[in-house]
């Protein structure tokens, strides 16, 4: 049985309310204000999570976990940067944690999944299989660098790592990708 | 020398091919899974999963109920105080009335003359 709550759950002045007003209302426990925040940022969170996960269920789960974590930890948001940056960071951490958990579980590559648009037969590269052979940290950094097109500085700011750390991880990730491609020939 | 040159050539060709494959991977990564969008009920599902902590609910309820309970307590206290005062007044007035009645009883005893004139009849 599916709950039908927030169809009627609208924050007064949803469209006009500033981010700060919505966040303040959320901190007072206003669920309608939180629903408004979710509506505003759901596409961004989905877009980011879908960089790392192929299956819709995984993307959905990470997106839900991101917003639930945001609701629980909203008191840690200091409003020095836009809310989008903060929610991006929360989402990235959830993605990384899930990638890491998948590695621990040694989840098999879903080879039988239908319609893999990344696999271009003309090029002969199945990027999904390629990524599966990389460590989660390498996959994570490569997808942010080449997938999202972020700079080292942007990754450092949004993930909360130091720039030097991102550089080292990026170097290692590219090196391992090269090795995997060489082995693949 | 010729062998070395030939080896360099093969290596260069190989590296070139690898580089083009790397470029291709980067291009594929840009388009990687970009396109999964939330469905219209996503917000509903998130809201349904919001933790409604029991302790938080109790605190919230207590905050709501607190002014009412304080008001009730004040009214009860005032009522008790007023009742106590009334009882005290009633007790005091009761005692006064008893002594007054005793006094008045002493004054207006119709047989008092018997006690006063006891000696006269001896």
mmCIF file of C-alpha atoms in Angstrom:
data_model
loop_
_atom_site.group_PDB
_atom_site.id
_atom_site.type_symbol
_atom_site.label_atom_id
_atom_site.label_comp_id
_atom_site.label_asym_id
_atom_site.label_seq_id
_atom_site.Cartn_x
_atom_site.Cartn_y
_atom_site.Cartn_z
ATOM 1 C CA UNK A 1 0.000 0.000 0.000
ATOM 2 C CA UNK A 2 1.534 3.247 -1.065
ATOM 3 C CA UNK A 3 1.335 6.320 1.098
ATOM 4 C CA UNK A 4 0.058 9.415 -0.605
ATOM 5 C CA UNK A 5 1.276 12.196 1.625
ATOM 6 C CA UNK A 6 2.949 15.141 -0.009
ATOM 7 C CA UNK A 7 0.661 15.661 -2.952
ATOM 8 C CA UNK A 8 -1.163 17.921 -0.530
ATOM 9 C CA UNK A 9 2.029 18.758 1.337
ATOM 10 C CA UNK A 10 2.975 22.135 -0.008
ATOM 11 C CA UNK A 11 4.898 24.826 1.735
ATOM 12 C CA UNK A 12 3.191 28.184 1.780
ATOM 13 C CA UNK A 13 4.858 30.190 -0.967
ATOM 14 C CA UNK A 14 6.753 27.115 -2.154
ATOM 15 C CA UNK A 15 7.968 28.717 -5.365
ATOM 16 C CA UNK A 16 8.814 32.090 -3.891
ATOM 17 C CA UNK A 17 10.375 30.870 -0.664
ATOM 18 C CA UNK A 18 14.110 31.315 -0.525
ATOM 19 C CA UNK A 19 16.376 28.410 0.277
ATOM 20 C CA UNK A 20 17.146 29.959 3.680
ATOM 21 C CA UNK A 21 13.442 30.211 4.521
ATOM 22 C CA UNK A 22 12.859 26.604 3.555
ATOM 23 C CA UNK A 23 15.847 25.399 5.561
ATOM 24 C CA UNK A 24 14.753 27.416 8.601
ATOM 25 C CA UNK A 25 11.254 25.947 8.351
ATOM 26 C CA UNK A 26 12.708 22.428 8.029
ATOM 27 C CA UNK A 27 14.714 22.964 11.190
ATOM 28 C CA UNK A 28 11.467 23.740 12.985
ATOM 29 C CA UNK A 29 10.223 20.354 11.800
ATOM 30 C CA UNK A 30 8.124 21.621 8.879
ATOM 31 C CA UNK A 31 7.802 18.608 6.580
ATOM 32 C CA UNK A 32 6.076 20.597 3.851
ATOM 33 C CA UNK A 33 9.125 22.850 3.601
ATOM 34 C CA UNK A 34 11.330 19.782 3.342
ATOM 35 C CA UNK A 35 9.135 18.396 0.565
ATOM 36 C CA UNK A 36 9.694 21.686 -1.272
ATOM 37 C CA UNK A 37 13.465 21.290 -0.878
ATOM 38 C CA UNK A 38 13.301 17.707 -2.189
ATOM 39 C CA UNK A 39 11.282 18.865 -5.202
ATOM 40 C CA UNK A 40 13.892 21.531 -5.957
ATOM 41 C CA UNK A 41 16.942 19.310 -5.724
ATOM 42 C CA UNK A 42 15.733 15.852 -6.747
ATOM 43 C CA UNK A 43 16.894 16.186 -10.381
ATOM 44 C CA UNK A 44 20.379 17.234 -9.338
ATOM 45 C CA UNK A 45 20.667 14.356 -6.865
ATOM 46 C CA UNK A 46 19.348 11.821 -9.378
ATOM 47 C CA UNK A 47 21.710 13.094 -12.054
ATOM 48 C CA UNK A 48 24.677 12.742 -9.747
ATOM 49 C CA UNK A 49 23.738 9.328 -8.362
ATOM 50 C CA UNK A 50 23.079 7.985 -11.834
ATOM 51 C CA UNK A 51 26.713 8.681 -12.726
ATOM 52 C CA UNK A 52 27.738 5.933 -10.349
ATOM 53 C CA UNK A 53 24.955 3.380 -10.535
ATOM 54 C CA UNK A 54 23.471 1.693 -13.475
ATOM 55 C CA UNK A 55 20.253 0.299 -12.044
ATOM 56 C CA UNK A 56 17.367 2.646 -11.412
ATOM 57 C CA UNK A 57 16.709 0.997 -8.014
ATOM 58 C CA UNK A 58 20.232 1.850 -6.846
ATOM 59 C CA UNK A 59 19.940 5.446 -8.013
ATOM 60 C CA UNK A 60 16.561 5.780 -6.310
ATOM 61 C CA UNK A 61 17.896 4.281 -3.073
ATOM 62 C CA UNK A 62 20.914 6.588 -2.990
ATOM 63 C CA UNK A 63 18.725 9.602 -3.747
ATOM 64 C CA UNK A 64 16.315 8.689 -0.951
ATOM 65 C CA UNK A 65 19.179 8.078 1.480
ATOM 66 C CA UNK A 66 20.647 11.455 0.519
ATOM 67 C CA UNK A 67 17.473 13.321 1.410
ATOM 68 C CA UNK A 68 16.903 11.302 4.575
ATOM 69 C CA UNK A 69 20.461 12.064 5.698
ATOM 70 C CA UNK A 70 19.853 15.721 4.848
ATOM 71 C CA UNK A 71 16.708 15.752 7.017
ATOM 72 C CA UNK A 72 18.539 14.165 9.938
ATOM 73 C CA UNK A 73 21.659 16.323 9.666
ATOM 74 C CA UNK A 74 20.194 19.630 8.593
ATOM 75 C CA UNK A 75 21.583 21.215 11.750
ATOM 76 C CA UNK A 76 25.099 20.774 10.316
ATOM 77 C CA UNK A 77 24.284 22.950 7.287
ATOM 78 C CA UNK A 78 25.802 26.335 8.063
ATOM 79 C CA UNK A 79 24.444 28.205 5.026
ATOM 80 C CA UNK A 80 27.864 29.581 4.113
ATOM 81 C CA UNK A 81 27.456 28.011 0.677
ATOM 82 C CA UNK A 82 24.269 27.348 -1.320
ATOM 83 C CA UNK A 83 22.163 24.431 -0.156
ATOM 84 C CA UNK A 84 22.827 22.721 -3.505
ATOM 85 C CA UNK A 85 26.534 22.403 -2.670
ATOM 86 C CA UNK A 86 25.699 20.857 0.678
ATOM 87 C CA UNK A 87 23.204 18.368 -0.742
ATOM 88 C CA UNK A 88 25.710 17.518 -3.502
ATOM 89 C CA UNK A 89 28.270 16.680 -0.851
ATOM 90 C CA UNK A 90 25.789 14.536 1.074
ATOM 91 C CA UNK A 91 24.877 12.726 -2.153
ATOM 92 C CA UNK A 92 28.527 12.135 -3.120
ATOM 93 C CA UNK A 93 29.261 10.643 0.282
ATOM 94 C CA UNK A 94 26.286 8.302 -0.011
ATOM 95 C CA UNK A 95 27.441 7.273 -3.487
ATOM 96 C CA UNK A 96 30.977 6.626 -2.309
ATOM 97 C CA UNK A 97 29.785 4.655 0.719
ATOM 98 C CA UNK A 98 27.559 2.519 -1.490
ATOM 99 C CA UNK A 99 30.319 1.893 -4.027
ATOM 100 C CA UNK A 100 32.571 0.845 -1.198
ATOM 101 C CA UNK A 101 29.886 -1.429 0.258
ATOM 102 C CA UNK A 102 29.422 -3.053 -3.146
ATOM 103 C CA UNK A 103 33.121 -3.813 -3.269
ATOM 104 C CA UNK A 104 32.916 -5.403 0.179
ATOM 105 C CA UNK A 105 30.006 -7.534 -0.941
ATOM 106 C CA UNK A 106 31.885 -8.443 -4.126
ATOM 107 C CA UNK A 107 28.737 -7.907 -6.098
ATOM 108 C CA UNK A 108 28.900 -9.588 -9.495
ATOM 109 C CA UNK A 109 28.709 -7.368 -12.538
ATOM 110 C CA UNK A 110 25.149 -7.304 -13.830
ATOM 111 C CA UNK A 111 26.141 -8.560 -17.259
ATOM 112 C CA UNK A 112 22.673 -9.677 -18.242
ATOM 113 C CA UNK A 113 21.128 -6.235 -17.786
ATOM 114 C CA UNK A 114 19.422 -5.116 -20.947
ATOM 115 C CA UNK A 115 20.207 -1.985 -22.933
ATOM 116 C CA UNK A 116 23.635 -0.796 -21.960
ATOM 117 C CA UNK A 117 23.911 2.427 -23.942
ATOM 118 C CA UNK A 118 27.532 2.913 -22.869
ATOM 119 C CA UNK A 119 28.618 -0.106 -24.813
ATOM 120 C CA UNK A 120 29.476 1.099 -28.258
ATOM 121 C CA UNK A 121 30.124 -1.954 -30.457
ATOM 122 C CA UNK A 122 31.887 0.189 -33.045
ATOM 123 C CA UNK A 123 34.468 1.235 -30.473
ATOM 124 C CA UNK A 124 34.589 -2.129 -28.753
ATOM 125 C CA UNK A 125 34.685 -0.655 -25.261
ATOM 126 C CA UNK A 126 32.200 -1.719 -22.646
ATOM 127 C CA UNK A 127 32.694 1.103 -20.192
ATOM 128 C CA UNK A 128 30.535 -0.613 -17.593
ATOM 129 C CA UNK A 129 32.806 -3.646 -17.471
ATOM 130 C CA UNK A 130 35.818 -1.394 -17.532
ATOM 131 C CA UNK A 131 34.636 0.562 -14.523
ATOM 132 C CA UNK A 132 33.749 -2.631 -12.683
ATOM 133 C CA UNK A 133 37.397 -3.623 -12.827
ATOM 134 C CA UNK A 134 38.490 -0.449 -11.070
ATOM 135 C CA UNK A 135 38.530 0.166 -7.338
ATOM 136 C CA UNK A 136 35.552 2.220 -6.043
ATOM 137 C CA UNK A 137 37.769 5.223 -5.281
ATOM 138 C CA UNK A 138 39.195 5.162 -8.835
ATOM 139 C CA UNK A 139 35.757 4.822 -10.364
ATOM 140 C CA UNK A 140 34.478 7.628 -8.176
ATOM 141 C CA UNK A 141 37.222 10.072 -9.122
ATOM 142 C CA UNK A 142 37.141 9.208 -12.825
ATOM 143 C CA UNK A 143 33.399 9.693 -13.023
ATOM 144 C CA UNK A 144 33.672 13.080 -11.370
ATOM 145 C CA UNK A 145 36.603 14.170 -13.515
ATOM 146 C CA UNK A 146 35.493 12.835 -16.868
ATOM 147 C CA UNK A 147 31.801 12.223 -16.282
ATOM 148 C CA UNK A 148 30.816 15.416 -14.484
ATOM 149 C CA UNK A 149 33.739 17.337 -15.953
ATOM 150 C CA UNK A 150 34.767 18.788 -12.601
ATOM 151 C CA UNK A 151 38.234 20.143 -11.891
ATOM 152 C CA UNK A 152 40.420 18.845 -9.062
ATOM 153 C CA UNK A 153 39.524 21.953 -7.040
ATOM 154 C CA UNK A 154 35.801 21.447 -7.592
ATOM 155 C CA UNK A 155 36.005 17.800 -6.545
ATOM 156 C CA UNK A 156 37.994 18.723 -3.449
ATOM 157 C CA UNK A 157 35.426 21.355 -2.444
ATOM 158 C CA UNK A 158 32.393 19.212 -3.105
ATOM 159 C CA UNK A 159 33.619 15.929 -1.665
ATOM 160 C CA UNK A 160 35.523 17.425 1.227
ATOM 161 C CA UNK A 161 38.912 15.932 0.351
ATOM 162 C CA UNK A 162 42.097 17.964 0.072
ATOM 163 C CA UNK A 163 43.172 18.999 -3.445
ATOM 164 C CA UNK A 164 46.398 16.993 -3.036
ATOM 165 C CA UNK A 165 44.366 13.919 -2.138
ATOM 166 C CA UNK A 166 42.168 14.344 -5.214
ATOM 167 C CA UNK A 167 45.258 14.762 -7.425
ATOM 168 C CA UNK A 168 46.841 11.590 -6.102
ATOM 169 C CA UNK A 169 43.618 9.630 -6.471
ATOM 170 C CA UNK A 170 43.084 11.003 -9.982
ATOM 171 C CA UNK A 171 46.623 10.047 -11.014
ATOM 172 C CA UNK A 172 46.208 6.528 -9.646
ATOM 173 C CA UNK A 173 42.784 6.158 -11.222
ATOM 174 C CA UNK A 174 44.042 7.180 -14.683
ATOM 175 C CA UNK A 175 47.036 4.897 -14.312
ATOM 176 C CA UNK A 176 44.825 1.927 -13.417
ATOM 177 C CA UNK A 177 42.407 2.703 -16.220
ATOM 178 C CA UNK A 178 45.308 2.677 -18.662
ATOM 179 C CA UNK A 179 46.489 -0.672 -17.304
ATOM 180 C CA UNK A 180 43.030 -2.184 -17.558
ATOM 181 C CA UNK A 181 42.758 -0.978 -21.149
ATOM 182 C CA UNK A 182 46.162 -2.450 -21.961
ATOM 183 C CA UNK A 183 45.145 -5.789 -20.452
ATOM 184 C CA UNK A 184 41.903 -5.630 -22.399
ATOM 185 C CA UNK A 185 43.604 -5.458 -25.798
ATOM 186 C CA UNK B 1 69.330 0.151 -35.008
ATOM 187 C CA UNK B 2 66.703 -0.892 -37.502
ATOM 188 C CA UNK B 3 65.203 -3.252 -34.929
ATOM 189 C CA UNK B 4 65.080 -0.475 -32.333
ATOM 190 C CA UNK B 5 63.407 1.870 -34.825
ATOM 191 C CA UNK B 6 60.891 -0.810 -35.696
ATOM 192 C CA UNK B 7 60.189 -1.423 -31.982
ATOM 193 C CA UNK B 8 59.670 2.333 -31.416
ATOM 194 C CA UNK B 9 57.302 2.394 -34.305
ATOM 195 C CA UNK B 10 55.230 -0.454 -32.946
ATOM 196 C CA UNK B 11 55.298 1.095 -29.453
ATOM 197 C CA UNK B 12 54.250 4.463 -30.822
ATOM 198 C CA UNK B 13 51.428 2.926 -32.780
ATOM 199 C CA UNK B 14 50.357 0.955 -29.728
ATOM 200 C CA UNK B 15 50.459 4.059 -27.508
ATOM 201 C CA UNK B 16 48.497 6.002 -30.073
ATOM 202 C CA UNK B 17 45.844 3.328 -30.127
ATOM 203 C CA UNK B 18 45.737 3.256 -26.337
ATOM 204 C CA UNK B 19 45.410 7.034 -26.208
ATOM 205 C CA UNK B 20 42.527 6.976 -28.632
ATOM 206 C CA UNK B 21 40.847 4.281 -26.541
ATOM 207 C CA UNK B 22 41.369 6.413 -23.431
ATOM 208 C CA UNK B 23 39.792 9.373 -25.207
ATOM 209 C CA UNK B 24 36.912 7.156 -26.168
ATOM 210 C CA UNK B 25 36.483 6.021 -22.568
ATOM 211 C CA UNK B 26 36.384 9.674 -21.463
ATOM 212 C CA UNK B 27 33.727 10.427 -24.045
ATOM 213 C CA UNK B 28 31.703 7.422 -22.858
ATOM 214 C CA UNK B 29 32.075 8.495 -19.259
ATOM 215 C CA UNK B 30 30.588 11.900 -20.107
ATOM 216 C CA UNK B 31 27.426 10.188 -21.308
ATOM 217 C CA UNK B 32 27.576 7.547 -18.585
ATOM 218 C CA UNK B 33 24.044 6.876 -17.315
ATOM 219 C CA UNK B 34 23.174 10.505 -17.736
ATOM 220 C CA UNK B 35 19.438 10.392 -17.986
ATOM 221 C CA UNK B 36 17.829 8.667 -15.021
ATOM 222 C CA UNK B 37 15.186 11.084 -13.814
ATOM 223 C CA UNK B 38 13.019 10.899 -10.680
ATOM 224 C CA UNK B 39 9.418 9.842 -11.197
ATOM 225 C CA UNK B 40 6.555 12.064 -9.962
ATOM 226 C CA UNK B 41 6.123 10.048 -6.748
ATOM 227 C CA UNK B 42 9.718 10.285 -5.597
ATOM 228 C CA UNK B 43 8.946 13.106 -3.142
ATOM 229 C CA UNK B 44 6.081 11.037 -1.704
ATOM 230 C CA UNK B 45 8.371 8.096 -1.066
ATOM 231 C CA UNK B 46 11.011 10.262 0.602
ATOM 232 C CA UNK B 47 8.438 11.923 2.840
ATOM 233 C CA UNK B 48 6.999 8.547 3.802
ATOM 234 C CA UNK B 49 10.448 7.459 4.980
ATOM 235 C CA UNK B 50 11.142 10.513 7.133
ATOM 236 C CA UNK B 51 11.964 9.313 10.629
ATOM 237 C CA UNK B 52 9.215 10.299 12.976
ATOM 238 C CA UNK B 53 11.142 9.775 16.143
ATOM 239 C CA UNK B 54 9.033 8.817 19.166
ATOM 240 C CA UNK B 55 11.060 10.961 21.568
ATOM 241 C CA UNK B 56 10.761 13.903 19.195
ATOM 242 C CA UNK B 57 6.988 13.392 19.069
ATOM 243 C CA UNK B 58 6.821 13.237 22.838
ATOM 244 C CA UNK B 59 8.813 16.454 23.142
ATOM 245 C CA UNK B 60 6.604 18.103 20.549
ATOM 246 C CA UNK B 61 3.453 16.930 22.315
ATOM 247 C CA UNK B 62 4.809 18.018 25.687
ATOM 248 C CA UNK B 63 5.554 21.466 24.293
ATOM 249 C CA UNK B 64 2.046 21.712 22.939
ATOM 250 C CA UNK B 65 0.446 20.467 26.147
ATOM 251 C CA UNK B 66 2.687 22.368 28.576
ATOM 252 C CA UNK B 67 0.836 25.738 28.523
ATOM 253 C CA UNK B 68 -2.518 24.005 28.956
ATOM 254 C CA UNK B 69 -1.261 21.867 31.836
ATOM 255 C CA UNK B 70 0.333 24.927 33.489
ATOM 256 C CA UNK B 71 -2.917 26.841 33.207
ATOM 257 C CA UNK B 72 -4.854 23.909 34.675
ATOM 258 C CA UNK B 73 -2.364 23.610 37.518
ATOM 259 C CA UNK B 74 -2.658 27.338 38.264
ATOM 260 C CA UNK B 75 -6.461 27.196 38.251
ATOM 261 C CA UNK B 76 -6.411 24.181 40.573
ATOM 262 C CA UNK B 77 -3.936 25.861 42.921
ATOM 263 C CA UNK B 78 -6.033 29.033 43.025
ATOM 264 C CA UNK B 79 -9.165 26.968 43.651
ATOM 265 C CA UNK B 80 -7.495 25.072 46.458
ATOM 266 C CA UNK B 81 -6.162 28.262 47.996
ATOM 267 C CA UNK B 82 -9.548 29.915 47.777
ATOM 268 C CA UNK B 83 -11.216 26.811 49.244
ATOM 269 C CA UNK B 84 -8.716 26.695 52.109
ATOM 270 C CA UNK B 85 -9.221 30.337 52.901
ATOM 271 C CA UNK B 86 -12.974 29.907 52.878
ATOM 272 C CA UNK B 87 -12.702 26.902 55.164
ATOM 273 C CA UNK B 88 -10.460 28.829 57.563
ATOM 274 C CA UNK B 89 -12.864 31.738 57.603
ATOM 275 C CA UNK B 90 -15.747 29.354 58.122
ATOM 276 C CA UNK B 91 -13.967 27.622 61.015
ATOM 277 C CA UNK B 92 -13.066 30.920 62.629
ATOM 278 C CA UNK B 93 -16.554 32.250 62.254
ATOM 279 C CA UNK B 94 -17.930 28.935 63.565
ATOM 280 C CA UNK B 95 -15.800 29.152 66.712
ATOM 281 C CA UNK B 96 -16.745 32.741 67.213
ATOM 282 C CA UNK B 97 -20.375 31.931 66.882
ATOM 283 C CA UNK B 98 -20.042 29.066 69.389
ATOM 284 C CA UNK B 99 -18.363 31.306 71.978
ATOM 285 C CA UNK B 100 -20.820 34.064 71.263
ATOM 286 C CA UNK B 101 -23.702 31.689 71.681
ATOM 287 C CA UNK B 102 -22.136 30.402 74.886
ATOM 288 C CA UNK B 103 -21.829 33.930 76.152
ATOM 289 C CA UNK B 104 -25.256 34.787 75.069
ATOM 290 C CA UNK B 105 -26.461 31.550 76.569
ATOM 291 C CA UNK B 106 -24.827 32.522 79.852
ATOM 292 C CA UNK B 107 -26.419 35.927 79.753
ATOM 293 C CA UNK B 108 -29.844 34.866 78.830
ATOM 294 C CA UNK B 109 -30.171 31.660 80.896
ATOM 295 C CA UNK B 110 -33.657 31.659 82.226
ATOM 296 C CA UNK B 111 -32.636 29.638 85.276
ATOM 297 C CA UNK B 112 -29.603 31.762 86.191
ATOM 298 C CA UNK B 113 -31.495 33.415 88.987
ATOM 299 C CA UNK B 114 -31.669 29.976 90.626
ATOM 300 C CA UNK B 115 -27.836 29.822 90.844
ATOM 301 C CA UNK B 116 -27.497 33.402 91.992
ATOM 302 C CA UNK B 117 -30.218 33.172 94.552
ATOM 303 C CA UNK B 118 -29.077 29.690 95.712
ATOM 304 C CA UNK B 119 -28.037 31.026 99.035
ATOM 305 C CA UNK B 120 -31.197 32.898 99.608
ATOM 306 C CA UNK B 121 -33.183 29.741 99.675
ATOM 307 C CA UNK B 122 -30.986 27.986 102.169
#
